[in-house]
Each structure stands twice: as structure tokens, then as C-alpha cells.
Amino acid sequence: MHFTSENRFDDGVLERAFTLGEIPGILWTPGSASAPAPLILIGLPPLGLRQVYARVAGRARYYAAEYGFAAATIELPGSGERPRWDAAEQARADLRRVMAAGGPVTEEIVDALVLPLVERAVPEWQAALDALLALPEIGGPVGYEGGVISIGVRLAAVDPRIAAAGLFAGSFVPAAIVEEARRVTVPLQVLLQWDDEGNDRQAALNLFDAFGSEEKTLHANTGGHTGVPHFELDAGARFFARHLT
């Protein structure tokens, strides 16, 4: 891990950009801490870090300033400033074409769109986690939130360092990932926008039902994709505070 820049905000939070091989990312740490901080990994949508920076940085700074958590994110394969990925570009084009025509989004389209991304992204998150936990200011436990929900499912299922997960319902989920959800046993909080016109509400409920966790909570709010109530930020922070401190 190589730090490339840093910025100290008025609230004391330190933001540092880094690279891990070809993978860019950002780490936020609290201004003062008497012990190594727990860590929250913040997943990104496949839009590019620059496009969603304000939203992600706002969450990370809140966690750091108000709860003393460290937070980090990394760019997804094929997104943002990372090299283009032809297969991913084709899968996205196929999805846009079918949706524009009003046709059904088939399992084949969903699998091609999501499964290769999961296969690449999860090992990258694990490599980033290795590097982050080696820093003296970070000590775990570790939570994961947001991003492409299938990535969060796989990471929570295969990496025992993930102690809790806050997942955002809404992305297309392959049947294979629904089956993997049965192996997820960490505490979960799932956020669902009830009127999100671009996502299948019943599919999100089916995935929630599939999770094997004994403790799982569904927060469902009226409104569309961008209408998440502001109070859910604190609800997510308190969820992680219960399980990471």
C-alpha cells in the first residue's frame, strides 16, 4: 500500500488516498484515538470513485468523527480510472439494451454482469484488508457496507474477518449469490428503498430471507433509489457500534 496524498479536515479526520498495485482507494481515520480503530469497508457502486466521492466521504467522515471508526474504500475493477474491462462493458451494454427495449432481464444477463465482477472484486477487497489491518492505527474488528450487494454477500461468506455487514438492497443478484447468502452468519442490517423503480423489491426480500444470520434487520423506507432518509446514516453507525466496539 502506497499513500499518495493526505488531507486533514477541520473535524480532525485524516483522509489519505492510496494505491494497492493498480487499485486506487481512500482511507479515513479519526483525528485522535487511544487505541487502534475498528474498520468499516465502504463498497462502491460501479460508477467510479470520483462520481460518488462526496457521498462516500460524507459517510466515512461521519463514522470517523462521531464514532471513532476508520473507513476505507477501493475502486471496483473496470470502473473509474481503472483500465476498461471489455467483458464488463459488454455486459452493461446488454443490460441497457434490454431495459431500453422493455424486455426481461434474464438470468444469463445478470450472471454475466455480476459474477465476473464478484470474482475479481472480492480478492481485491481481501488484499486491501490485509494491507489496512497491517497499519498500526487500525486494529479491527471489520465491518462492510454498501456497494454492489453481491460483492458484500461473497465477502461476508468467505472472509472470517468481516464481523458485521450493512448491505444496500438494489443491484441485480444472481441465483448463485442467493445460495451463497445462506452461508452468511454475521449480524446484518439491510437497507431497502421500497419504491425503487429500478430494482425488484421481491428479489430483495427473497435475498434477505436467504441470509443465514441469526441477527438480521431490514430497514425499508418509502421513496426511490436516491430517497434514503438521512437518519439511516446514524442507524448504520449505531449498528456497527454494537458489533465492532
Coordinates of C-alpha atoms in Angstrom, one line a residue:
M1 CA 0.0 0.0 0.0
H2 CA 1.4 3.3 -1.1
F3 CA -0.1 6.6 0.2
T4 CA -0.3 9.3 -2.5
S5 CA -1.9 12.2 -0.7
E6 CA -3.4 13.3 2.5
N7 CA -5.8 15.9 3.8
R8 CA -6.7 16.8 7.4
F9 CA -10.3 18.2 7.8
D10 CA -11.5 20.6 10.5
D11 CA -13.2 17.8 12.4
G12 CA -9.7 16.1 12.7
V13 CA -10.4 13.3 10.3
L14 CA -7.4 12.4 8.2
E15 CA -8.1 11.4 4.6
R16 CA -5.4 9.6 2.7
A17 CA -5.5 8.4 -0.9
F18 CA -3.6 5.2 -1.6
T19 CA -2.8 2.7 -4.3
L20 CA -2.5 -1.0 -3.8
G21 CA -0.9 -2.2 -7.0
E22 CA -3.1 -0.8 -9.7
I23 CA -6.1 -0.3 -7.3
P24 CA -6.8 3.2 -6.1
G25 CA -8.5 3.8 -2.8
I26 CA -9.0 6.1 0.1
L27 CA -8.6 5.7 3.9
W28 CA -10.2 7.9 6.5
T29 CA -9.1 7.7 10.2
P30 CA -10.3 9.6 13.3
G31 CA -8.4 12.6 14.5
S32 CA -7.4 11.2 17.8
A33 CA -7.6 7.7 19.2
S34 CA -6.2 6.0 22.2
A35 CA -6.2 2.6 20.6
P36 CA -6.3 1.1 17.0
A37 CA -9.6 1.8 15.4
P38 CA -12.2 -0.6 14.2
L39 CA -12.6 -0.6 10.4
I40 CA -15.6 -0.2 8.1
L41 CA -15.1 -1.1 4.4
I42 CA -17.3 1.0 2.2
G43 CA -18.3 -0.6 -1.1
L44 CA -18.8 1.4 -4.2
P45 CA -21.4 1.2 -7.0
P46 CA -19.9 0.6 -10.5
L47 CA -19.9 4.4 -11.2
G48 CA -16.4 5.3 -10.3
L49 CA -15.0 6.7 -7.1
R50 CA -14.8 10.2 -8.4
Q51 CA -18.5 10.3 -9.2
V52 CA -19.6 9.1 -5.8
Y53 CA -16.8 10.6 -3.7
A54 CA -19.0 13.2 -1.9
R55 CA -21.5 10.6 -0.7
V56 CA -18.9 8.0 0.4
A57 CA -16.6 10.6 2.0
G58 CA -19.5 12.0 3.9
R59 CA -20.3 8.6 5.4
A60 CA -16.7 7.8 6.2
R61 CA -16.1 11.2 7.9
Y62 CA -19.2 10.8 10.0
Y63 CA -18.1 7.3 11.1
A64 CA -14.6 8.6 12.0
A65 CA -15.6 11.9 13.7
E66 CA -18.6 10.7 15.6
Y67 CA -17.8 7.0 16.3
G68 CA -14.0 6.7 16.1
F69 CA -14.1 4.2 13.2
A70 CA -11.6 4.1 10.4
A71 CA -13.2 3.7 7.0
A72 CA -11.8 2.7 3.6
T73 CA -12.9 2.2 0.0
I74 CA -11.3 0.9 -3.2
E75 CA -12.2 1.4 -6.9
L76 CA -14.1 -1.5 -8.5
P77 CA -12.4 -3.4 -11.4
G78 CA -13.2 -1.7 -14.7
S79 CA -14.6 1.4 -13.0
G80 CA -13.4 4.9 -12.6
E81 CA -9.8 5.4 -13.6
R82 CA -9.0 1.7 -13.7
P83 CA -8.4 0.1 -17.1
R84 CA -11.5 -0.7 -19.1
W85 CA -12.8 -4.3 -19.0
D86 CA -14.3 -5.4 -22.2
A87 CA -16.5 -8.2 -20.8
A88 CA -17.9 -5.9 -18.2
E89 CA -18.6 -3.1 -20.8
Q90 CA -20.4 -5.6 -23.0
A91 CA -22.5 -6.9 -20.1
R92 CA -23.5 -3.4 -19.1
A93 CA -24.4 -2.6 -22.8
D94 CA -26.5 -5.8 -23.0
L95 CA -28.4 -4.8 -19.8
R96 CA -29.0 -1.2 -21.1
R97 CA -30.3 -2.6 -24.4
V98 CA -32.7 -5.0 -22.8
M99 CA -34.0 -2.5 -20.3
A100 CA -34.5 0.2 -23.0
A101 CA -36.5 -2.3 -25.1
G102 CA -38.7 -3.1 -22.1
G103 CA -37.6 -6.8 -22.3
P104 CA -37.0 -9.1 -19.3
V105 CA -33.5 -9.1 -17.7
T106 CA -32.7 -12.7 -17.9
E107 CA -30.6 -14.8 -15.5
E108 CA -27.9 -15.0 -18.2
I109 CA -27.6 -11.2 -18.4
V110 CA -27.5 -10.9 -14.6
D111 CA -24.8 -13.6 -14.3
A112 CA -22.6 -12.1 -17.0
L113 CA -23.0 -8.6 -15.4
V114 CA -22.4 -9.6 -11.7
L115 CA -20.5 -12.9 -11.3
P116 CA -17.2 -11.9 -13.0
L117 CA -17.2 -8.6 -11.1
V118 CA -17.6 -10.6 -7.8
E119 CA -14.8 -13.0 -8.8
R120 CA -12.4 -10.1 -9.3
A121 CA -13.5 -7.6 -6.6
V122 CA -13.6 -9.9 -3.6
P123 CA -10.0 -11.0 -3.7
E124 CA -9.1 -7.3 -4.2
W125 CA -11.0 -6.4 -1.1
Q126 CA -9.2 -9.1 0.8
A127 CA -5.8 -7.8 -0.3
A128 CA -6.8 -4.3 0.7
L129 CA -8.0 -5.7 4.1
D130 CA -4.6 -7.4 4.6
A131 CA -2.8 -4.1 4.0
L132 CA -5.2 -2.0 6.1
L133 CA -5.0 -4.2 9.1
A134 CA -1.2 -4.1 9.0
L135 CA -1.4 -0.3 9.7
P136 CA -0.8 0.5 13.4
E137 CA -3.8 2.8 13.6
I138 CA -6.2 0.1 12.6
G139 CA -7.0 -2.9 14.7
G140 CA -10.3 -4.3 13.7
P141 CA -13.0 -5.7 14.1
V142 CA -14.1 -5.1 10.5
G143 CA -17.5 -4.3 9.0
Y144 CA -18.6 -4.0 5.4
E145 CA -21.3 -1.7 4.0
G146 CA -22.9 -0.6 0.8
G147 CA -21.7 -1.1 -2.8
V148 CA -22.8 -4.0 -5.0
I149 CA -24.7 -6.3 -2.7
S150 CA -23.4 -9.5 -4.4
I151 CA -19.8 -8.4 -3.5
G152 CA -20.8 -7.9 0.1
V153 CA -22.5 -11.3 0.2
R154 CA -19.5 -13.1 -1.1
L155 CA -17.1 -11.2 1.1
A156 CA -19.1 -11.8 4.3
A157 CA -19.5 -15.5 3.4
V158 CA -15.8 -16.2 2.7
D159 CA -13.8 -13.9 4.9
P160 CA -14.0 -14.5 8.7
R161 CA -12.6 -11.1 9.4
I162 CA -15.9 -9.5 8.5
A163 CA -17.8 -9.2 11.8
A164 CA -20.9 -7.4 10.6
A165 CA -22.4 -6.1 7.3
G166 CA -24.7 -3.2 6.4
L167 CA -26.0 -4.0 2.9
F168 CA -27.9 -1.8 0.4
A169 CA -30.5 -3.8 -1.5
G170 CA -31.0 -2.9 -5.1
S171 CA -28.5 -4.4 -7.5
F172 CA -29.2 -7.4 -9.7
V173 CA -28.4 -10.6 -7.7
P174 CA -27.6 -13.9 -9.5
A175 CA -29.2 -17.1 -8.2
A176 CA -25.8 -18.4 -7.2
I177 CA -25.3 -15.4 -4.9
V178 CA -28.6 -16.0 -3.2
E179 CA -27.4 -19.5 -2.4
E180 CA -24.2 -18.1 -1.0
A181 CA -26.2 -15.8 1.3
R182 CA -27.3 -18.9 3.2
R183 CA -23.6 -19.2 4.4
V184 CA -23.6 -15.6 5.7
T185 CA -23.9 -15.8 9.5
V186 CA -22.6 -12.4 10.7
P187 CA -25.1 -9.7 12.0
L188 CA -26.7 -7.9 9.1
Q189 CA -28.6 -4.7 8.5
V190 CA -30.1 -4.4 5.1
L191 CA -31.4 -1.1 3.7
L192 CA -34.2 -1.2 1.1
Q193 CA -35.9 1.7 -0.7
W194 CA -39.5 0.3 -1.1
D195 CA -40.3 2.3 -4.2
D196 CA -37.1 2.0 -6.1
E197 CA -38.4 1.7 -9.6
G198 CA -35.1 0.2 -11.0
N199 CA -35.0 -2.7 -8.6
D200 CA -37.0 -5.8 -7.9
R201 CA -38.5 -5.5 -4.4
Q202 CA -39.5 -9.1 -4.1
A203 CA -36.0 -10.2 -5.2
A204 CA -34.5 -8.1 -2.4
L205 CA -36.9 -9.6 0.1
N206 CA -36.0 -13.1 -1.1
L207 CA -32.3 -12.4 -0.6
F208 CA -33.0 -11.1 2.9
D209 CA -34.9 -14.2 3.7
A210 CA -32.0 -16.4 2.4
F211 CA -29.3 -15.0 4.7
G212 CA -28.3 -17.4 7.3
S213 CA -27.6 -14.8 10.0
E214 CA -29.4 -15.2 13.3
E215 CA -29.4 -11.4 13.7
K216 CA -30.6 -9.7 10.6
T217 CA -32.6 -6.5 10.4
L218 CA -34.4 -5.0 7.3
H219 CA -34.8 -1.2 7.2
A220 CA -37.4 -0.5 4.5
N221 CA -38.2 3.2 3.7
T222 CA -40.7 4.6 1.2
G223 CA -39.1 6.5 -1.7
G224 CA -37.0 5.9 -4.7
H225 CA -33.4 5.0 -5.2
T226 CA -32.0 8.4 -4.1
G227 CA -34.5 9.0 -1.3
V228 CA -32.7 7.2 1.5
P229 CA -33.6 9.2 4.7
H230 CA -30.7 11.0 6.4
F231 CA -31.4 9.2 9.7
E232 CA -30.3 5.9 8.1
L233 CA -26.7 7.2 8.3
D234 CA -26.8 7.2 12.1
A235 CA -28.8 4.0 12.2
G236 CA -26.0 2.3 10.2
A237 CA -23.3 3.8 12.5
R238 CA -25.1 2.6 15.6
F239 CA -25.4 -0.9 14.1
F240 CA -21.7 -1.0 13.6
A241 CA -21.0 0.4 17.0
R242 CA -22.9 -2.5 18.5
H243 CA -20.9 -5.1 16.7
L244 CA -17.4 -3.5 16.2
T245 CA -16.8 -1.9 19.6

